[in-house]
């Protein structure tokens, strides 16, 4: 059973560009959450997708957007990149009960560097 | 703004030592406390989900306790091994959060042979 997979592993962009990160959830999972981990900090919640809709959103600007496909895979898009967007982006999948006790299973992350 | 704090930030122990670290979280609107282990270059691995005050969970040499009234959880590792070296993260989940996890900054554990 493949776990959560993310692509690409690493990415280098310049300020002002746009980036798309991809995530495939664990088999049987229908909910995908995205987190940003800046250096020296814990992961911060960006948003969660369930049934192709954004179910909840963290404190991130509208430059961060996402999408979930019918096969439950997901994309994270970031527009007008800033230097401060450099971080590790983690995707997590879970079953869509939406309760706080759901275990979220994480992928290895995509390292984004903005120059 | 929810504050989840972990201490210490880092810890160095010798192989065979037992160790513990702390996660503090808001005691109001509590629903669940999650512990993860994150080894370098790997994915964070779920250890425990804890919900009830006084809850204790155990997985091999690792165990955790929960106090929801005062807002803290302890993670214990008995007889640390070099393979226990990792960052240990706790995450708070509130009752209306639909599974949004608010993480602490983590405790980096290094076990020296």
mmCIF file of C-alpha atoms in Angstrom:
data_model
loop_
_atom_site.group_PDB
_atom_site.id
_atom_site.type_symbol
_atom_site.label_atom_id
_atom_site.label_comp_id
_atom_site.label_asym_id
_atom_site.label_seq_id
_atom_site.Cartn_x
_atom_site.Cartn_y
_atom_site.Cartn_z
ATOM 1 C CA UNK A 1 0.000 0.000 0.000
ATOM 2 C CA UNK A 2 1.508 3.262 -1.125
ATOM 3 C CA UNK A 3 1.407 5.953 1.456
ATOM 4 C CA UNK A 4 0.935 9.629 0.750
ATOM 5 C CA UNK A 5 3.059 10.757 -2.172
ATOM 6 C CA UNK A 6 4.042 14.276 -3.159
ATOM 7 C CA UNK A 7 5.699 15.775 -6.203
ATOM 8 C CA UNK A 8 8.058 17.286 -6.913
ATOM 9 C CA UNK A 9 10.535 16.654 -4.101
ATOM 10 C CA UNK A 10 12.326 19.941 -4.557
ATOM 11 C CA UNK A 11 11.512 23.080 -6.484
ATOM 12 C CA UNK A 12 13.301 26.369 -7.062
ATOM 13 C CA UNK A 13 11.347 29.410 -8.230
ATOM 14 C CA UNK A 14 11.926 33.142 -8.417
ATOM 15 C CA UNK A 15 9.868 35.887 -6.812
ATOM 16 C CA UNK A 16 6.620 36.627 -8.607
ATOM 17 C CA UNK A 17 6.351 33.223 -10.227
ATOM 18 C CA UNK A 18 3.581 30.712 -9.652
ATOM 19 C CA UNK A 19 3.999 27.126 -8.424
ATOM 20 C CA UNK A 20 1.853 23.988 -8.288
ATOM 21 C CA UNK A 21 2.522 21.179 -5.851
ATOM 22 C CA UNK A 22 0.824 17.785 -6.090
ATOM 23 C CA UNK A 23 -0.332 15.191 -3.599
ATOM 24 C CA UNK A 24 -1.774 11.693 -3.883
ATOM 25 C CA UNK A 25 -3.494 10.487 -0.729
ATOM 26 C CA UNK A 26 -3.146 7.141 0.957
ATOM 27 C CA UNK A 27 -5.344 4.470 -0.576
ATOM 28 C CA UNK A 28 -8.905 4.732 0.737
ATOM 29 C CA UNK A 29 -8.527 8.285 2.030
ATOM 30 C CA UNK A 30 -10.739 11.057 0.706
ATOM 31 C CA UNK A 31 -9.552 14.103 2.651
ATOM 32 C CA UNK A 32 -6.386 16.056 1.966
ATOM 33 C CA UNK A 33 -4.838 18.750 4.156
ATOM 34 C CA UNK A 34 -1.899 20.983 3.320
ATOM 35 C CA UNK A 35 0.631 22.387 5.768
ATOM 36 C CA UNK A 36 3.572 24.771 5.462
ATOM 37 C CA UNK A 37 6.655 24.270 7.609
ATOM 38 C CA UNK A 38 9.038 27.193 7.732
ATOM 39 C CA UNK A 39 12.512 26.697 9.165
ATOM 40 C CA UNK A 40 12.507 26.185 12.936
ATOM 41 C CA UNK A 41 8.725 26.068 13.220
ATOM 42 C CA UNK A 42 6.070 23.414 13.395
ATOM 43 C CA UNK A 43 3.840 22.777 10.382
ATOM 44 C CA UNK A 44 1.097 25.391 9.879
ATOM 45 C CA UNK A 45 -2.299 24.480 8.474
ATOM 46 C CA UNK A 46 -3.075 25.976 5.055
ATOM 47 C CA UNK A 47 -6.366 24.313 4.118
ATOM 48 C CA UNK A 48 -8.251 21.025 3.897
ATOM 49 C CA UNK A 49 -10.168 19.534 0.955
ATOM 50 C CA UNK A 50 -13.009 17.065 1.151
ATOM 51 C CA UNK A 51 -15.361 16.079 -1.670
ATOM 52 C CA UNK A 52 -13.560 18.510 -3.973
ATOM 53 C CA UNK A 53 -14.443 21.448 -1.723
ATOM 54 C CA UNK A 54 -12.289 23.499 0.609
ATOM 55 C CA UNK A 55 -13.670 22.521 4.017
ATOM 56 C CA UNK A 56 -11.478 24.670 6.235
ATOM 57 C CA UNK A 57 -8.791 27.259 5.759
ATOM 58 C CA UNK A 58 -5.956 28.522 7.910
ATOM 59 C CA UNK A 59 -4.529 32.012 8.102
ATOM 60 C CA UNK A 60 -2.981 32.159 4.637
ATOM 61 C CA UNK A 61 -3.553 34.782 1.935
ATOM 62 C CA UNK A 62 -5.602 34.188 -1.197
ATOM 63 C CA UNK A 63 -2.361 33.649 -3.124
ATOM 64 C CA UNK A 64 -2.594 30.132 -1.741
ATOM 65 C CA UNK A 65 -5.279 28.101 -3.458
ATOM 66 C CA UNK A 66 -5.985 24.468 -3.952
ATOM 67 C CA UNK A 67 -7.957 21.884 -5.774
ATOM 68 C CA UNK A 68 -9.078 18.334 -5.179
ATOM 69 C CA UNK A 69 -9.826 15.978 -8.054
ATOM 70 C CA UNK A 70 -12.462 13.216 -8.235
ATOM 71 C CA UNK A 71 -9.753 10.631 -7.489
ATOM 72 C CA UNK A 72 -9.040 12.584 -4.233
ATOM 73 C CA UNK A 73 -5.601 13.752 -5.318
ATOM 74 C CA UNK A 74 -4.915 17.405 -4.669
ATOM 75 C CA UNK A 75 -2.907 20.388 -5.837
ATOM 76 C CA UNK A 76 -1.629 23.393 -3.945
ATOM 77 C CA UNK A 77 -1.087 26.528 -6.021
ATOM 78 C CA UNK A 78 0.819 29.565 -4.864
ATOM 79 C CA UNK A 79 0.743 32.740 -6.960
ATOM 80 C CA UNK A 80 3.052 35.746 -6.906
ATOM 81 C CA UNK A 81 5.705 33.933 -4.881
ATOM 82 C CA UNK A 82 7.490 35.814 -2.095
ATOM 83 C CA UNK A 83 10.810 34.984 -0.503
ATOM 84 C CA UNK A 84 8.881 34.117 2.658
ATOM 85 C CA UNK A 85 7.057 31.316 0.850
ATOM 86 C CA UNK A 86 10.267 29.276 0.959
ATOM 87 C CA UNK A 87 9.358 26.300 3.130
ATOM 88 C CA UNK A 88 8.598 22.595 3.225
ATOM 89 C CA UNK A 89 5.038 21.928 2.082
ATOM 90 C CA UNK A 90 3.442 18.856 3.579
ATOM 91 C CA UNK A 91 0.362 17.055 2.411
ATOM 92 C CA UNK A 92 -1.643 14.820 4.748
ATOM 93 C CA UNK A 93 -4.527 12.506 4.013
ATOM 94 C CA UNK A 94 -7.258 11.092 6.221
ATOM 95 C CA UNK A 95 -10.707 9.591 6.100
ATOM 96 C CA UNK A 96 -13.392 12.199 5.643
ATOM 97 C CA UNK A 97 -15.229 11.911 8.909
ATOM 98 C CA UNK A 98 -14.059 15.413 9.682
ATOM 99 C CA UNK A 99 -13.610 14.819 13.383
ATOM 100 C CA UNK A 100 -10.632 15.943 15.355
ATOM 101 C CA UNK A 101 -9.575 12.390 16.184
ATOM 102 C CA UNK A 102 -8.896 11.481 12.554
ATOM 103 C CA UNK A 103 -5.269 10.432 12.147
ATOM 104 C CA UNK A 104 -3.613 12.384 9.357
ATOM 105 C CA UNK A 105 -0.961 10.531 7.369
ATOM 106 C CA UNK A 106 1.747 12.734 5.954
ATOM 107 C CA UNK A 107 3.779 12.657 2.790
ATOM 108 C CA UNK A 108 7.514 13.458 2.703
ATOM 109 C CA UNK A 109 6.920 17.033 1.593
ATOM 110 C CA UNK A 110 7.989 19.322 -1.234
ATOM 111 C CA UNK A 111 10.851 21.704 -0.491
ATOM 112 C CA UNK A 112 10.164 25.042 -2.193
ATOM 113 C CA UNK A 113 12.930 27.611 -2.468
ATOM 114 C CA UNK A 114 12.063 31.091 -3.715
ATOM 115 C CA UNK A 115 15.003 33.178 -4.927
ATOM 116 C CA UNK B 1 -4.540 32.415 18.283
ATOM 117 C CA UNK B 2 -3.897 28.899 19.559
ATOM 118 C CA UNK B 3 -0.518 28.342 21.182
ATOM 119 C CA UNK B 4 0.915 24.864 21.336
ATOM 120 C CA UNK B 5 4.278 24.823 23.069
ATOM 121 C CA UNK B 6 6.796 22.022 23.321
ATOM 122 C CA UNK B 7 9.746 21.759 25.638
ATOM 123 C CA UNK B 8 12.591 21.337 25.530
ATOM 124 C CA UNK B 9 13.415 22.440 21.982
ATOM 125 C CA UNK B 10 16.185 19.887 21.785
ATOM 126 C CA UNK B 11 17.529 17.072 23.885
ATOM 127 C CA UNK B 12 20.693 14.988 23.787
ATOM 128 C CA UNK B 13 20.723 11.697 25.690
ATOM 129 C CA UNK B 14 22.878 8.605 25.839
ATOM 130 C CA UNK B 15 21.718 5.240 24.578
ATOM 131 C CA UNK B 16 19.776 3.498 27.324
ATOM 132 C CA UNK B 17 18.614 6.697 29.029
ATOM 133 C CA UNK B 18 14.934 7.273 29.561
ATOM 134 C CA UNK B 19 13.623 10.663 28.581
ATOM 135 C CA UNK B 20 10.468 12.697 28.451
ATOM 136 C CA UNK B 21 9.217 15.922 26.950
ATOM 137 C CA UNK B 22 6.198 18.141 27.278
ATOM 138 C CA UNK B 23 3.465 19.546 25.068
ATOM 139 C CA UNK B 24 1.280 22.389 26.391
ATOM 140 C CA UNK B 25 -1.971 23.318 24.697
ATOM 141 C CA UNK B 26 -5.157 25.323 25.334
ATOM 142 C CA UNK B 27 -7.443 23.495 27.759
ATOM 143 C CA UNK B 28 -10.607 25.080 26.323
ATOM 144 C CA UNK B 29 -12.418 23.590 23.322
ATOM 145 C CA UNK B 30 -10.073 20.592 23.468
ATOM 146 C CA UNK B 31 -10.920 17.605 21.324
ATOM 147 C CA UNK B 32 -7.736 15.649 20.599
ATOM 148 C CA UNK B 33 -3.970 15.726 21.001
ATOM 149 C CA UNK B 34 -1.817 14.057 18.360
ATOM 150 C CA UNK B 35 1.819 12.954 18.659
ATOM 151 C CA UNK B 36 4.052 12.435 15.648
ATOM 152 C CA UNK B 37 7.635 11.239 15.193
ATOM 153 C CA UNK B 38 9.539 12.758 12.282
ATOM 154 C CA UNK B 39 12.842 11.257 11.231
ATOM 155 C CA UNK B 40 15.100 13.209 8.914
ATOM 156 C CA UNK B 41 14.251 12.794 5.209
ATOM 157 C CA UNK B 42 11.118 10.795 6.017
ATOM 158 C CA UNK B 43 7.415 11.540 6.473
ATOM 159 C CA UNK B 44 6.030 12.403 9.912
ATOM 160 C CA UNK B 45 4.743 9.186 11.489
ATOM 161 C CA UNK B 46 1.620 9.185 13.651
ATOM 162 C CA UNK B 47 2.271 7.824 17.144
ATOM 163 C CA UNK B 48 -0.854 8.519 19.195
ATOM 164 C CA UNK B 49 -4.201 10.278 19.156
ATOM 165 C CA UNK B 50 -5.362 11.096 22.676
ATOM 166 C CA UNK B 51 -8.763 12.398 23.655
ATOM 167 C CA UNK B 52 -9.673 11.617 27.251
ATOM 168 C CA UNK B 53 -8.329 13.290 30.355
ATOM 169 C CA UNK B 54 -6.016 10.826 32.087
ATOM 170 C CA UNK B 55 -5.557 8.858 28.867
ATOM 171 C CA UNK B 56 -2.364 6.843 28.561
ATOM 172 C CA UNK B 57 -1.135 5.326 25.323
ATOM 173 C CA UNK B 58 1.806 3.005 24.713
ATOM 174 C CA UNK B 59 3.652 1.836 21.623
ATOM 175 C CA UNK B 60 6.706 -0.271 22.375
ATOM 176 C CA UNK B 61 9.094 1.821 24.470
ATOM 177 C CA UNK B 62 7.154 5.035 23.844
ATOM 178 C CA UNK B 63 4.225 6.117 25.965
ATOM 179 C CA UNK B 64 2.192 9.278 26.409
ATOM 180 C CA UNK B 65 -0.121 10.748 29.012
ATOM 181 C CA UNK B 66 -2.751 13.454 28.736
ATOM 182 C CA UNK B 67 -4.106 16.074 31.140
ATOM 183 C CA UNK B 68 -6.836 18.076 29.415
ATOM 184 C CA UNK B 69 -7.813 20.070 32.498
ATOM 185 C CA UNK B 70 -4.408 21.704 32.807
ATOM 186 C CA UNK B 71 -3.547 21.451 29.118
ATOM 187 C CA UNK B 72 -0.456 19.276 28.861
ATOM 188 C CA UNK B 73 0.742 15.948 27.549
ATOM 189 C CA UNK B 74 3.982 14.094 28.282
ATOM 190 C CA UNK B 75 5.777 11.764 25.898
ATOM 191 C CA UNK B 76 8.115 9.218 27.484
ATOM 192 C CA UNK B 77 10.764 7.083 25.837
ATOM 193 C CA UNK B 78 12.157 4.247 27.933
ATOM 194 C CA UNK B 79 15.685 3.023 27.221
ATOM 195 C CA UNK B 80 16.368 5.380 24.287
ATOM 196 C CA UNK B 81 18.039 3.900 21.223
ATOM 197 C CA UNK B 82 19.863 5.751 18.404
ATOM 198 C CA UNK B 83 16.947 4.945 16.089
ATOM 199 C CA UNK B 84 14.696 7.028 18.366
ATOM 200 C CA UNK B 85 16.557 10.126 17.175
ATOM 201 C CA UNK B 86 13.927 12.282 15.516
ATOM 202 C CA UNK B 87 11.782 15.368 15.945
ATOM 203 C CA UNK B 88 8.726 14.713 18.078
ATOM 204 C CA UNK B 89 5.746 16.904 17.267
ATOM 205 C CA UNK B 90 2.501 17.343 19.121
ATOM 206 C CA UNK B 91 -0.617 18.816 17.533
ATOM 207 C CA UNK B 92 -3.828 20.115 19.067
ATOM 208 C CA UNK B 93 -7.216 19.625 17.489
ATOM 209 C CA UNK B 94 -10.280 21.559 18.622
ATOM 210 C CA UNK B 95 -13.882 20.392 18.483
ATOM 211 C CA UNK B 96 -14.916 22.512 15.514
ATOM 212 C CA UNK B 97 -11.724 22.257 13.529
ATOM 213 C CA UNK B 98 -12.665 19.446 11.129
ATOM 214 C CA UNK B 99 -9.279 17.936 11.714
ATOM 215 C CA UNK B 100 -7.165 21.092 11.465
ATOM 216 C CA UNK B 101 -4.016 20.348 13.438
ATOM 217 C CA UNK B 102 -2.187 23.120 15.288
ATOM 218 C CA UNK B 103 1.383 21.978 15.819
ATOM 219 C CA UNK B 104 4.017 22.849 18.360
ATOM 220 C CA UNK B 105 7.517 23.594 17.124
ATOM 221 C CA UNK B 106 8.760 20.133 18.033
ATOM 222 C CA UNK B 107 11.390 18.586 20.301
ATOM 223 C CA UNK B 108 14.523 17.378 18.529
ATOM 224 C CA UNK B 109 15.835 14.237 20.227
ATOM 225 C CA UNK B 110 19.355 12.965 19.578
ATOM 226 C CA UNK B 111 20.355 9.642 21.130
ATOM 227 C CA UNK B 112 24.117 9.095 21.237
ATOM 228 C CA UNK B 113 25.476 5.513 21.074
#
